[in-house]
Tab-separated table of C-alpha atoms in Angstrom:
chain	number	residue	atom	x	y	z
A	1	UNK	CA	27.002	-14.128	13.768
A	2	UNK	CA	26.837	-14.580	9.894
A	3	UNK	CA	28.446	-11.355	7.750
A	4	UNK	CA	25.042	-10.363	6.162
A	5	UNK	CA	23.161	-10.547	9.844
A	6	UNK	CA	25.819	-7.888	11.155
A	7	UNK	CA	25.718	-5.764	8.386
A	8	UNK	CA	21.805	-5.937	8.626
A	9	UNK	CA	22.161	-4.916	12.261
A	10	UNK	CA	24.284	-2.163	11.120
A	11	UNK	CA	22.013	-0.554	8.679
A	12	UNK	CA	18.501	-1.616	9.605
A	13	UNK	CA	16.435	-1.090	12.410
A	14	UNK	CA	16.280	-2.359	15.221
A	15	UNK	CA	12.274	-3.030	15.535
A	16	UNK	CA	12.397	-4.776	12.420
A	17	UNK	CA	12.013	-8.431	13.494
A	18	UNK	CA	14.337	-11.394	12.090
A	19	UNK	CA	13.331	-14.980	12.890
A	20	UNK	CA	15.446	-17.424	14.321
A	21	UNK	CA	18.539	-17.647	16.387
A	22	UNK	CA	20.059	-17.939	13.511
A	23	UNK	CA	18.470	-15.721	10.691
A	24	UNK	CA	17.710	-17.494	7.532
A	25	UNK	CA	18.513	-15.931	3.829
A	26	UNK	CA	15.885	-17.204	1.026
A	27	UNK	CA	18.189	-17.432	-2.173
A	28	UNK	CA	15.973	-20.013	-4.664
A	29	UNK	CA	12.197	-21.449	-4.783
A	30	UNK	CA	10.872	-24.090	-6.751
A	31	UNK	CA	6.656	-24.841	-5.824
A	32	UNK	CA	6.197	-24.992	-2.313
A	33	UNK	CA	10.237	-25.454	-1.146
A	34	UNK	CA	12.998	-22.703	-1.208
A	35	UNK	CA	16.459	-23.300	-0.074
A	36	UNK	CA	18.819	-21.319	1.552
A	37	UNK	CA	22.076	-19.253	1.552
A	38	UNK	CA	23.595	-22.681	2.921
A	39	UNK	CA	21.668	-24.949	0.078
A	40	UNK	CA	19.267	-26.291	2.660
A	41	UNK	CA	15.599	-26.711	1.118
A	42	UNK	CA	12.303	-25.749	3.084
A	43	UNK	CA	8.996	-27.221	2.785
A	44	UNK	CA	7.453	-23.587	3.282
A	45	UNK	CA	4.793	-22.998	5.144
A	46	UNK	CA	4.700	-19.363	5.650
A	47	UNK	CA	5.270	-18.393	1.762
A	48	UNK	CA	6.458	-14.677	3.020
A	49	UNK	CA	4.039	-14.093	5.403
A	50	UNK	CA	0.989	-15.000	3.367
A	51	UNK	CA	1.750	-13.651	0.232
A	52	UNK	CA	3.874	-16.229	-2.475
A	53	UNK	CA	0.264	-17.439	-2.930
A	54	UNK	CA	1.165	-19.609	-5.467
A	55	UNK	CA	4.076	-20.750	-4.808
A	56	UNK	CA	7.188	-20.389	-6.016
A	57	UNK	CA	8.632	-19.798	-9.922
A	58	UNK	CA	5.142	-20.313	-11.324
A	59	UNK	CA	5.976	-20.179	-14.918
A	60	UNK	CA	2.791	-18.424	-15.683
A	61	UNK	CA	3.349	-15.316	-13.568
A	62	UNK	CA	6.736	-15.382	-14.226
A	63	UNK	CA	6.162	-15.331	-18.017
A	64	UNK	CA	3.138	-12.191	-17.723
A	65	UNK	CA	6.174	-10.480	-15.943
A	66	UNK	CA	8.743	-11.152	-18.760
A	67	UNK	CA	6.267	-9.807	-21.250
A	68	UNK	CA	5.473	-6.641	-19.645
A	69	UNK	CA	9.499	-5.707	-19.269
A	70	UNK	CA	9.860	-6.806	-22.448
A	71	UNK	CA	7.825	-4.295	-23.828
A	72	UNK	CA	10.135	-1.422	-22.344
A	73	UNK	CA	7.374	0.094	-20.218
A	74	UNK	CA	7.561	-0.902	-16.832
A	75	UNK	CA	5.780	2.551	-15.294
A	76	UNK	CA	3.599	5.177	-16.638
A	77	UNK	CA	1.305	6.177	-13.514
A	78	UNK	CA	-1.934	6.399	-12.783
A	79	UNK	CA	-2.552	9.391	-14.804
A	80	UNK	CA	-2.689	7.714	-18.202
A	81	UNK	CA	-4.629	4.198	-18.910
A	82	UNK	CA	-3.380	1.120	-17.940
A	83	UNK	CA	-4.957	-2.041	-19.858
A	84	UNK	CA	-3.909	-4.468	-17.751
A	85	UNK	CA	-5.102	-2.402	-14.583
A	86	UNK	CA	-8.697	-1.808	-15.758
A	87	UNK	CA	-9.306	-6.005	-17.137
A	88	UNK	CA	-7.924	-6.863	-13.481
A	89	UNK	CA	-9.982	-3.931	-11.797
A	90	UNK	CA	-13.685	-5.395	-13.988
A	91	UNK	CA	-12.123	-9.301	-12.716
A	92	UNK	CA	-12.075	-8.295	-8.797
A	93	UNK	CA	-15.370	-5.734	-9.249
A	94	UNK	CA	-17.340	-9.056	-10.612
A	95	UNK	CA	-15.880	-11.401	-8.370
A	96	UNK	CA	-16.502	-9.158	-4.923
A	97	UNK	CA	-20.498	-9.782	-5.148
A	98	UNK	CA	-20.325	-5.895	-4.146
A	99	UNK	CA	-22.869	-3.953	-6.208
A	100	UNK	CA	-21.199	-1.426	-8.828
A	101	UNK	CA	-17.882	-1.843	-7.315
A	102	UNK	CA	-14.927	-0.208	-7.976
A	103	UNK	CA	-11.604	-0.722	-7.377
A	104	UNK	CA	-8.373	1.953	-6.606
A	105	UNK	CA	-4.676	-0.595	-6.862
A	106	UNK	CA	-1.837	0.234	-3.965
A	107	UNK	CA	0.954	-1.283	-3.522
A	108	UNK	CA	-0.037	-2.753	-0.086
A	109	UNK	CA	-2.287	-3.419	2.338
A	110	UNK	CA	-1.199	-1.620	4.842
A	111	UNK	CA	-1.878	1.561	2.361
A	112	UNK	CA	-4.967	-0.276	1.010
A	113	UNK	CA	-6.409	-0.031	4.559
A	114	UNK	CA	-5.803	3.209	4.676
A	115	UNK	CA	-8.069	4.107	1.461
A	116	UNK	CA	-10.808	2.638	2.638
A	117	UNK	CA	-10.519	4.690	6.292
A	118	UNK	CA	-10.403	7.972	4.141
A	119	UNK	CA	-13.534	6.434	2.207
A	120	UNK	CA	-15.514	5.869	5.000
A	121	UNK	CA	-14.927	8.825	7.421
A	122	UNK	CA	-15.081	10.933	4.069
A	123	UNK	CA	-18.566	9.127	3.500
A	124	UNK	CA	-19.581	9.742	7.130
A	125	UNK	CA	-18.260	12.682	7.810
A	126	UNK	CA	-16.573	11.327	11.688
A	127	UNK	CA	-13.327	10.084	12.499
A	128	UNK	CA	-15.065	7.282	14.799
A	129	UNK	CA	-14.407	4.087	13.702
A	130	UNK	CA	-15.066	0.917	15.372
A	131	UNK	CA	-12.739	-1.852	14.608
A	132	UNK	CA	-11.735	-5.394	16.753
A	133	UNK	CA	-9.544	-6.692	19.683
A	134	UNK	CA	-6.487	-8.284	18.514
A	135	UNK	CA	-6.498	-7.291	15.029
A	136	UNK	CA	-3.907	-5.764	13.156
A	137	UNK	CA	-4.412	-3.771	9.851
A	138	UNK	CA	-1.078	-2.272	8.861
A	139	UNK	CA	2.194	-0.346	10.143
A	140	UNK	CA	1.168	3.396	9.000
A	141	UNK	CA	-0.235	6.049	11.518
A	142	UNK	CA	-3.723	5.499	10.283
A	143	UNK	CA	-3.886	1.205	10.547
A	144	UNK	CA	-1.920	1.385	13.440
A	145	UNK	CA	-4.946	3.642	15.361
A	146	UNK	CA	-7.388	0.500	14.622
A	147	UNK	CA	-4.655	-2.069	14.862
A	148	UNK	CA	-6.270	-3.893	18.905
A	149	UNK	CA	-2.985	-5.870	19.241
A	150	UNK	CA	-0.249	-4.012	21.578
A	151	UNK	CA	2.737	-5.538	20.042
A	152	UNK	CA	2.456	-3.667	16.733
A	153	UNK	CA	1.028	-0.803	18.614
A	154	UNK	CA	3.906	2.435	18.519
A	155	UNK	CA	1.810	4.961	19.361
A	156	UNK	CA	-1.125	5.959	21.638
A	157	UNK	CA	-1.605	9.077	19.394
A	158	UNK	CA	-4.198	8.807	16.764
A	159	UNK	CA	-6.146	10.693	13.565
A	160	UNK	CA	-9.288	8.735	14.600
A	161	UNK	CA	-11.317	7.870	17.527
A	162	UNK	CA	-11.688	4.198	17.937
A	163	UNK	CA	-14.217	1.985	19.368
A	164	UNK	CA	-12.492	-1.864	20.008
A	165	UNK	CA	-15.290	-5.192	19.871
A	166	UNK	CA	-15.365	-7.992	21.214
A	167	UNK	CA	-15.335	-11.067	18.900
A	168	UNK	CA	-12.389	-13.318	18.748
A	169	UNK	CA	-11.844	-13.843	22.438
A	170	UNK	CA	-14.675	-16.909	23.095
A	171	UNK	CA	-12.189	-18.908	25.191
A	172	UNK	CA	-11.644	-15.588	27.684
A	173	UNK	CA	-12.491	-16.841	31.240
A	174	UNK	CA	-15.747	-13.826	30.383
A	175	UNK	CA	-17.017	-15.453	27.556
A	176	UNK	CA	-15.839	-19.135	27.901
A	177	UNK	CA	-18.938	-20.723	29.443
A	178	UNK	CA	-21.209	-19.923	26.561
A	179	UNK	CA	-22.405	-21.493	23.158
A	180	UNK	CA	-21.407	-19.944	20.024
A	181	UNK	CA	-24.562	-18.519	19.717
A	182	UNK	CA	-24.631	-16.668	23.365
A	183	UNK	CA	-21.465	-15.448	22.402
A	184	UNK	CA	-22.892	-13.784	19.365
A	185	UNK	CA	-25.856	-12.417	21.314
A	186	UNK	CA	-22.952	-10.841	23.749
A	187	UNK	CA	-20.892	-9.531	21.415
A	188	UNK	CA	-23.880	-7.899	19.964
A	189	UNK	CA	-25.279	-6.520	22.719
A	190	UNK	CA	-21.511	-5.079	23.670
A	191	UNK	CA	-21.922	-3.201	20.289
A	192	UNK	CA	-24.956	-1.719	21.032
A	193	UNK	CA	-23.439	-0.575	24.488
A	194	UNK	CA	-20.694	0.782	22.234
A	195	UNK	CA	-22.530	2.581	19.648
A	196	UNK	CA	-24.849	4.295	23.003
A	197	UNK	CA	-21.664	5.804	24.392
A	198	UNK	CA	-19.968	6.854	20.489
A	199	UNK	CA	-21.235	10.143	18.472
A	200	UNK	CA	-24.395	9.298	16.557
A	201	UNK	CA	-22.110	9.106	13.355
A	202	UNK	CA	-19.817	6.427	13.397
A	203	UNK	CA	-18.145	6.190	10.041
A	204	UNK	CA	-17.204	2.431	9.788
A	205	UNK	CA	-16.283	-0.850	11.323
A	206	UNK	CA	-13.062	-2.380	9.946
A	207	UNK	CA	-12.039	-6.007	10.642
A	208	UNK	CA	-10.686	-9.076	9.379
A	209	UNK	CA	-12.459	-12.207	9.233
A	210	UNK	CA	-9.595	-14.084	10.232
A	211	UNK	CA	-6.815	-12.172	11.961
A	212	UNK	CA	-3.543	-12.434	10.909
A	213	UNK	CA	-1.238	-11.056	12.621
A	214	UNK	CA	-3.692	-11.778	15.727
A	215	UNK	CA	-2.787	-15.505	15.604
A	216	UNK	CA	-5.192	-16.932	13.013
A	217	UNK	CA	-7.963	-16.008	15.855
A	218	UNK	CA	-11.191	-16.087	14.649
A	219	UNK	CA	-15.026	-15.237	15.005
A	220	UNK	CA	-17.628	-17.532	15.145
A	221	UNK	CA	-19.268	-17.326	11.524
A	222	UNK	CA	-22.299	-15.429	11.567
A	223	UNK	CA	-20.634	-13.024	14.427
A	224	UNK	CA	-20.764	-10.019	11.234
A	225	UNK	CA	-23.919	-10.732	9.949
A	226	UNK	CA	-25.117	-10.027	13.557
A	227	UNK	CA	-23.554	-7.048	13.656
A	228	UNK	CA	-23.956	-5.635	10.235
A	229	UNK	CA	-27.401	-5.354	11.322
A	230	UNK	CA	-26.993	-3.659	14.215
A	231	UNK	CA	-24.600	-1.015	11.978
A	232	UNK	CA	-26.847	-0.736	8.801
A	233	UNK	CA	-29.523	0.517	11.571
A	234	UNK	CA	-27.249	3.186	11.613
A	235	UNK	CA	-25.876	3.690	8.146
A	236	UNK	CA	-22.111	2.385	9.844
A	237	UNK	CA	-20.384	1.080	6.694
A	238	UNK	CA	-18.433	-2.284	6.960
A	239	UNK	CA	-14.816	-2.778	5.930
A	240	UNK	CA	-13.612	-6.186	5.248
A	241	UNK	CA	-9.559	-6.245	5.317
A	242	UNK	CA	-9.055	-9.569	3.296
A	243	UNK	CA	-5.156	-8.781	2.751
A	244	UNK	CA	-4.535	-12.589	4.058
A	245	UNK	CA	-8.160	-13.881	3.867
A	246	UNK	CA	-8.534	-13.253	0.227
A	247	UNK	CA	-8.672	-15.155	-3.063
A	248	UNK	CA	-9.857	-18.294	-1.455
A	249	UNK	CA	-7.485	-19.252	0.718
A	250	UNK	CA	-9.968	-19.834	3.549
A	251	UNK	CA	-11.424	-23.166	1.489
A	252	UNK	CA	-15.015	-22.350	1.989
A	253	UNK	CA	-15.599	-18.931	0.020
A	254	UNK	CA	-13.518	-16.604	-2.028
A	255	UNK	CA	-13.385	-14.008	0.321
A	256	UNK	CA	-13.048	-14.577	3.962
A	257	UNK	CA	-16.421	-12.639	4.541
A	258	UNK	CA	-18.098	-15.329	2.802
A	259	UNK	CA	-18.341	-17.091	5.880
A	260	UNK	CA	-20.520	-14.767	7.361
A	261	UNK	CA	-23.083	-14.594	4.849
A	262	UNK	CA	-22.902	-10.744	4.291
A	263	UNK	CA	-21.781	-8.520	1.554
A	264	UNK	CA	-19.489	-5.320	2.914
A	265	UNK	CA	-19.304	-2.253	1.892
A	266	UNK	CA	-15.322	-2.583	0.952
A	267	UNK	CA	-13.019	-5.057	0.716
A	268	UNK	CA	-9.077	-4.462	0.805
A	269	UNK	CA	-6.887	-6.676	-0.557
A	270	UNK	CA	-2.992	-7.354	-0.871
A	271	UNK	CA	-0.438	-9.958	-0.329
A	272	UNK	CA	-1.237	-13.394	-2.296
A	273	UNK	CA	-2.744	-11.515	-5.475
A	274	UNK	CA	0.632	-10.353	-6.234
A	275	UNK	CA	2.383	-13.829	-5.716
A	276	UNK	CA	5.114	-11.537	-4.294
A	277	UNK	CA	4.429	-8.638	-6.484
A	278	UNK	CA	3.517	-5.413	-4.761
A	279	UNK	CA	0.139	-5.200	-4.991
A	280	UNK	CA	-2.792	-3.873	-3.043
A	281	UNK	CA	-6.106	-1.981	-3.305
A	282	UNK	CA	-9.900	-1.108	-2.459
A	283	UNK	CA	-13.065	-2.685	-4.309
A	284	UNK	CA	-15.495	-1.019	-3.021
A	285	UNK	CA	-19.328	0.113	-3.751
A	286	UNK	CA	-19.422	2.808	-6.477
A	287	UNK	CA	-20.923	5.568	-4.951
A	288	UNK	CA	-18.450	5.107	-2.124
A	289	UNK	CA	-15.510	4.992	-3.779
A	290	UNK	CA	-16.116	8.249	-5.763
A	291	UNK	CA	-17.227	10.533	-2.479
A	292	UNK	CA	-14.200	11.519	-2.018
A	293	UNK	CA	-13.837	15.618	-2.936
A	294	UNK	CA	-10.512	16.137	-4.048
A	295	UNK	CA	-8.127	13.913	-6.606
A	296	UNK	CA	-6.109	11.351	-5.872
A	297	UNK	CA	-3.572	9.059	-7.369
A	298	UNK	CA	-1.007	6.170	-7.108
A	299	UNK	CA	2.011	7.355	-8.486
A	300	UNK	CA	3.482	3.135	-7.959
A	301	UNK	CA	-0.174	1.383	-7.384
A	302	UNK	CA	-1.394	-0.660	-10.623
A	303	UNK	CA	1.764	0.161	-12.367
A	304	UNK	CA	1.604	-2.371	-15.637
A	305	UNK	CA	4.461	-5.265	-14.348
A	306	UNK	CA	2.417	-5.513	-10.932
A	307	UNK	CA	-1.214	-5.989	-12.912
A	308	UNK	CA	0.813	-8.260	-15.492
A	309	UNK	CA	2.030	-10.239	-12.189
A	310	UNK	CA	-1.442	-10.254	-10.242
A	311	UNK	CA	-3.547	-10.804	-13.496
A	312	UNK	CA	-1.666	-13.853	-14.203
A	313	UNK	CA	-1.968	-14.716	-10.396
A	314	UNK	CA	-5.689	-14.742	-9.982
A	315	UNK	CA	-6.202	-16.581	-13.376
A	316	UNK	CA	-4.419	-19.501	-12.157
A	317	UNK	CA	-6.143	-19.635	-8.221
A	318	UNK	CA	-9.664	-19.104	-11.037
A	319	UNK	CA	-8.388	-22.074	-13.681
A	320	UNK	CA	-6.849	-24.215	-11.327
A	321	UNK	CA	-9.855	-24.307	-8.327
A	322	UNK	CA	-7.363	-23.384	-5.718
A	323	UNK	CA	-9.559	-22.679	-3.492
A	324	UNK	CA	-11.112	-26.132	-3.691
A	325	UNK	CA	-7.477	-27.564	-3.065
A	326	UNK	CA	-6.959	-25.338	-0.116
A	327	UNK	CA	-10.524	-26.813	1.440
A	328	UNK	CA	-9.386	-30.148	0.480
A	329	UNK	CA	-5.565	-29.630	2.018
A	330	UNK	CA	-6.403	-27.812	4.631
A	331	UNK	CA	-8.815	-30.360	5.976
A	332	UNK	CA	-5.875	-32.664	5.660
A	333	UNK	CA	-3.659	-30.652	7.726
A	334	UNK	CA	-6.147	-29.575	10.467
A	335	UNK	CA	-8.053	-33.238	11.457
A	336	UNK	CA	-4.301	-34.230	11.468
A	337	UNK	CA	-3.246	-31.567	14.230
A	338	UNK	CA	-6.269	-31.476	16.066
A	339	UNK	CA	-4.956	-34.376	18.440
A	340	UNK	CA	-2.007	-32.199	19.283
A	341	UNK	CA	-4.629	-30.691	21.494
A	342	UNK	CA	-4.293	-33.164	24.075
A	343	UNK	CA	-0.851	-32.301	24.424
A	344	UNK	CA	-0.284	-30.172	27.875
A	345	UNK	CA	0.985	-27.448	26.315
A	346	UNK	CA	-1.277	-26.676	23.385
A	347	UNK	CA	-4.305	-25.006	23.584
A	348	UNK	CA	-5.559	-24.921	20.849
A	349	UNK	CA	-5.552	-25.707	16.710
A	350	UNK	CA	-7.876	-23.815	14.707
A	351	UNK	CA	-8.170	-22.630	10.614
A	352	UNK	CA	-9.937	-22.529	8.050
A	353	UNK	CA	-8.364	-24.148	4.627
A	354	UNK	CA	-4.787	-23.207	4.270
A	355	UNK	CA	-4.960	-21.025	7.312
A	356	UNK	CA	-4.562	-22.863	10.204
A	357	UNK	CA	-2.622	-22.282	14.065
A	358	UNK	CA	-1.109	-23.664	16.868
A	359	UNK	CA	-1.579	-22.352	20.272
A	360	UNK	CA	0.928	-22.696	22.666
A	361	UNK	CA	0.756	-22.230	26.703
A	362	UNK	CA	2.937	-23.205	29.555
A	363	UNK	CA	1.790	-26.559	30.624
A	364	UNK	CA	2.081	-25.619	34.200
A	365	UNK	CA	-0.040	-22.763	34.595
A	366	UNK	CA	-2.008	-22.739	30.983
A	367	UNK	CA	-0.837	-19.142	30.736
A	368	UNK	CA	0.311	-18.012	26.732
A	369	UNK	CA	4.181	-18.976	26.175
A	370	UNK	CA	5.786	-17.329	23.802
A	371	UNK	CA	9.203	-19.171	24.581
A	372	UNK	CA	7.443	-22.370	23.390
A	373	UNK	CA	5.772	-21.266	20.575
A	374	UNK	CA	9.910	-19.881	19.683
A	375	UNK	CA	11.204	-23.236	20.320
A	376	UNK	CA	8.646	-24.768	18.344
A	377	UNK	CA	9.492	-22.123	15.153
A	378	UNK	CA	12.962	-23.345	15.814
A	379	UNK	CA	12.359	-27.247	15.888
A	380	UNK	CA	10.508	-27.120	12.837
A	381	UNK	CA	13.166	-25.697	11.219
A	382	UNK	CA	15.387	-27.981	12.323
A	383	UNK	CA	13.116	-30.945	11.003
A	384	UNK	CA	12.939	-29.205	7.392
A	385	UNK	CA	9.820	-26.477	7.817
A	386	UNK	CA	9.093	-22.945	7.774
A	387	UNK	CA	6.281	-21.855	9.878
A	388	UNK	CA	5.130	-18.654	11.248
A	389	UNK	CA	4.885	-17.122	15.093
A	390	UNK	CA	1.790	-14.589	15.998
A	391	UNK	CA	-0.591	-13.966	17.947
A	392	UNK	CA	-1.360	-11.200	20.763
A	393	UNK	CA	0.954	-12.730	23.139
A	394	UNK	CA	3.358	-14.187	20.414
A	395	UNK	CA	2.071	-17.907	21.393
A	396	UNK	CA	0.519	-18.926	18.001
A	397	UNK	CA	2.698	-20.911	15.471
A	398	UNK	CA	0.126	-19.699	12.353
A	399	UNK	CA	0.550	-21.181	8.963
A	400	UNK	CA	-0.396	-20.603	5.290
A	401	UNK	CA	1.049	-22.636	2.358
A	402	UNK	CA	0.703	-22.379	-1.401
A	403	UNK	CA	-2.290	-22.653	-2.415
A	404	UNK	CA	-1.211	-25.036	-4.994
A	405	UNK	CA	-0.242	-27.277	-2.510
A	406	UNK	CA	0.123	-30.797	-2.879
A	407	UNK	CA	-1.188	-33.830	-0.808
A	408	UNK	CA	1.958	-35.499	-0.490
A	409	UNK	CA	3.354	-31.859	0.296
A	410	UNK	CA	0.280	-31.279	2.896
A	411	UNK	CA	1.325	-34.907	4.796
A	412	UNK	CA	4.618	-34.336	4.925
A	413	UNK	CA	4.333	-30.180	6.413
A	414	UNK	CA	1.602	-31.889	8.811
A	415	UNK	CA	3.750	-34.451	10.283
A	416	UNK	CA	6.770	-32.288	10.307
A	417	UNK	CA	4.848	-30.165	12.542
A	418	UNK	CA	3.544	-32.671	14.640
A	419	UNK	CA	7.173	-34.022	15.116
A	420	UNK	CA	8.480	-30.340	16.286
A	421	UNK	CA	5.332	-29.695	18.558
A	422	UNK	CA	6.046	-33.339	20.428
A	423	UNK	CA	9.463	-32.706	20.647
A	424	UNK	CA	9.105	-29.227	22.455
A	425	UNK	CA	6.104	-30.674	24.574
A	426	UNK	CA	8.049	-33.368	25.655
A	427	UNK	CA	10.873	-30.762	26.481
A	428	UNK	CA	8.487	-28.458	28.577
């Protein structure tokens, strides 16, 4: 055991997860590559769980930064005005499609999520909230009462009474016989069973168009636009948590809603807008976002070097069409992994631009492995590449590079991958 991993054992906790049998220390990044403690370089794939968006040292958001500290002001808090906060705040407001949006920074989404629960059961006045299977919105008491994924579940106690939908589970042996569009007309018809047994005042549904933590699963598109009818028949308001679905990482829209063909009601954001800055933070419809009856503030959230960081951050994904390149990348990754499929022990690949998973199951009995889906983390490091592990059961290797990645960088991750998943395949 390494010096730093026993002295993190010593002073950290013990639910806070490390990968690898061998725990890895991130010392220097360059683009899409970082290198270790040991001077071994990465092809990352992971970028810090979502979030180095762009990469690593991007001169541009490196040089905001600079300029900000350079100015000797690196705080001042919410309670005074904050240039850089309110050009970023009008940039997000326009480019959310929501009507008279406004926005309220964090410094993460897990906090972000929590806003926009105290906006809607505020609005509603009811702490029922309706939110999905296998999602995951956060580690706070709040996020963790919608969070439908048992893993990242501590407590059964709760400030709010939650409904869980169906919607990301097509290939359960319930739901696996029908068409996309049957499964929409179920799902829909399980909300309406749902909303008969709730009060009559259900303050919101929450829910990610792609889940994260939940193993890249996702619903078929048009599954929210069918129910966003059924809640608007209400007056249910619709959160959108695009903390990893955000800024057009998904290829085919800026937001991860877009597929769906509906505008929410709020949108939370986080992660990649930062490019590793803490950032987070609400856009939301205007008259929603000032309901709420007593102040507020955030003493850290929009503080000037964070805006300075995520301003520079979204110019670049806007000047640079990065979310054409992660359509155009993605698409290269995914056709390339969709024959690992035939493989006995994957289930599945799935994503949408650079967001994209690997299922893994015992080949024997087709149940989820987790112990694969560990080896395979491990074998791809091994071969050069860092790659995430989710999923309910833990069986998903999920993925999301730069979005400035490269086609020659795209390849090379893709057949990396391939290489691992063969190798473990072969093992099993």
């Amino acid at each position: 055991m390494s010096e730093l991993l026993s002295r993190h054992r010593a002073v950290m906790p013990s639910w806070l997860p490390l990968y690898y049998e061998s725990p890895l220390e991130i010392v220097s990044g360059s683009g899409s590559r970082v290198t270790d403690a040991d001077g071994r370089t990465y092809l990352d794939f992971f970028t810090g769980i979502v979030t180095n968006m762009l990469g690593y040292d991007v001169a541009e958001v490196r040089e905001a930064v600079e300029r900000q500290i350079a100015k000797g002001v690196v705080h001042t808090s919410t309670l005074y005005l904050i240039r850089s906060q309110v050009e970023l705040a009008e940039k997000i407001a326009r480019l959310s499609g929501i009507p008279d949006a406004k926005v309220f920074f964090t410094n993460s989404g897990t906090e972000a999520n929590e806003t926009a629960l105290l906006l809607a059961t505020c609005a509603r006045g009811s702490d029922e909230v309706l939110a999905m299977r296998g999602s995951y919105h956060g580690r706070s008491y709040g996020t963790i009462a919608v969070t439908g994924n048992r893993g990242w579940k501590n407590s059964s106690l709760s400030p709010l009474n939650v409904h869980y939908l169906h919607g990301t589970d097509h290939a359960s042996p319930v739901f696996r016989g029908m068409s996309e569009k049957e499964y929409i007309e179920a799902c829909v018809a399980d909300l309406r069973d749902v909303l008969d047994t709730a009060s009559p005042n259900v303050a919101c549904l929450i829910a990610e168009p792609i889940q994260g933590v939940g193993g890249f699963a996702m619903p078929p598109d048009g599954l929210y636009a069918a129910y966003k009818e059924v809640l608007d028949e209400q007056g249910i308001l619709f959160v959108s948590d695009e903390v990893q679905t955000g800024w057009g990482r998904t290829g085919t829209s800026f937001f991860g809603i877009g597929a769906h063909g509906v505008t929410p009601d709020a949108m939370t954001f986080a992660k990649g807008l930062g490019n590793g800055f803490a950032v987070g933070g609400v856009v939301a419809r205007g008259d929603l976002m000032d309901g709420l009856s007593a102040l507020g503030v955030a003493t850290f959230g929009g503080n000037p070097v964070s805006m300075a960081a995520a301003g520079a951050t979204l110019d670049h994904v806007l000047e640079h069409d990065l979310q054409g390149n992660a359509l155009r990348q993605g698409s290269l990754i995914i056709e390339g992994l969709r024959p690992l499929t035939g493989l006995p022990s994957v289930a599945d690949v799935r994503g949408k631009g650079l967001m994209f998973a690997v299922e893994m199951v015992d080949p024997r009995t087709g149940a989820p492995s987790s112990p694969l889906a560990g080896k395979v983390l491990e074998a791809a490091r091994e071969r050069g590449l860092l790659v995430g592990k989710g999923g309910v059961h833990g069986n998903v290797l999920r993925m999301a590079p730069p979005l400035t990645l490269s086609a020659e960088d795209a390849a090379e991750g893709r057949d990396l991958l391939i290489d691992a998943v063969r190798a473990v395949d072969a093992e099993a």
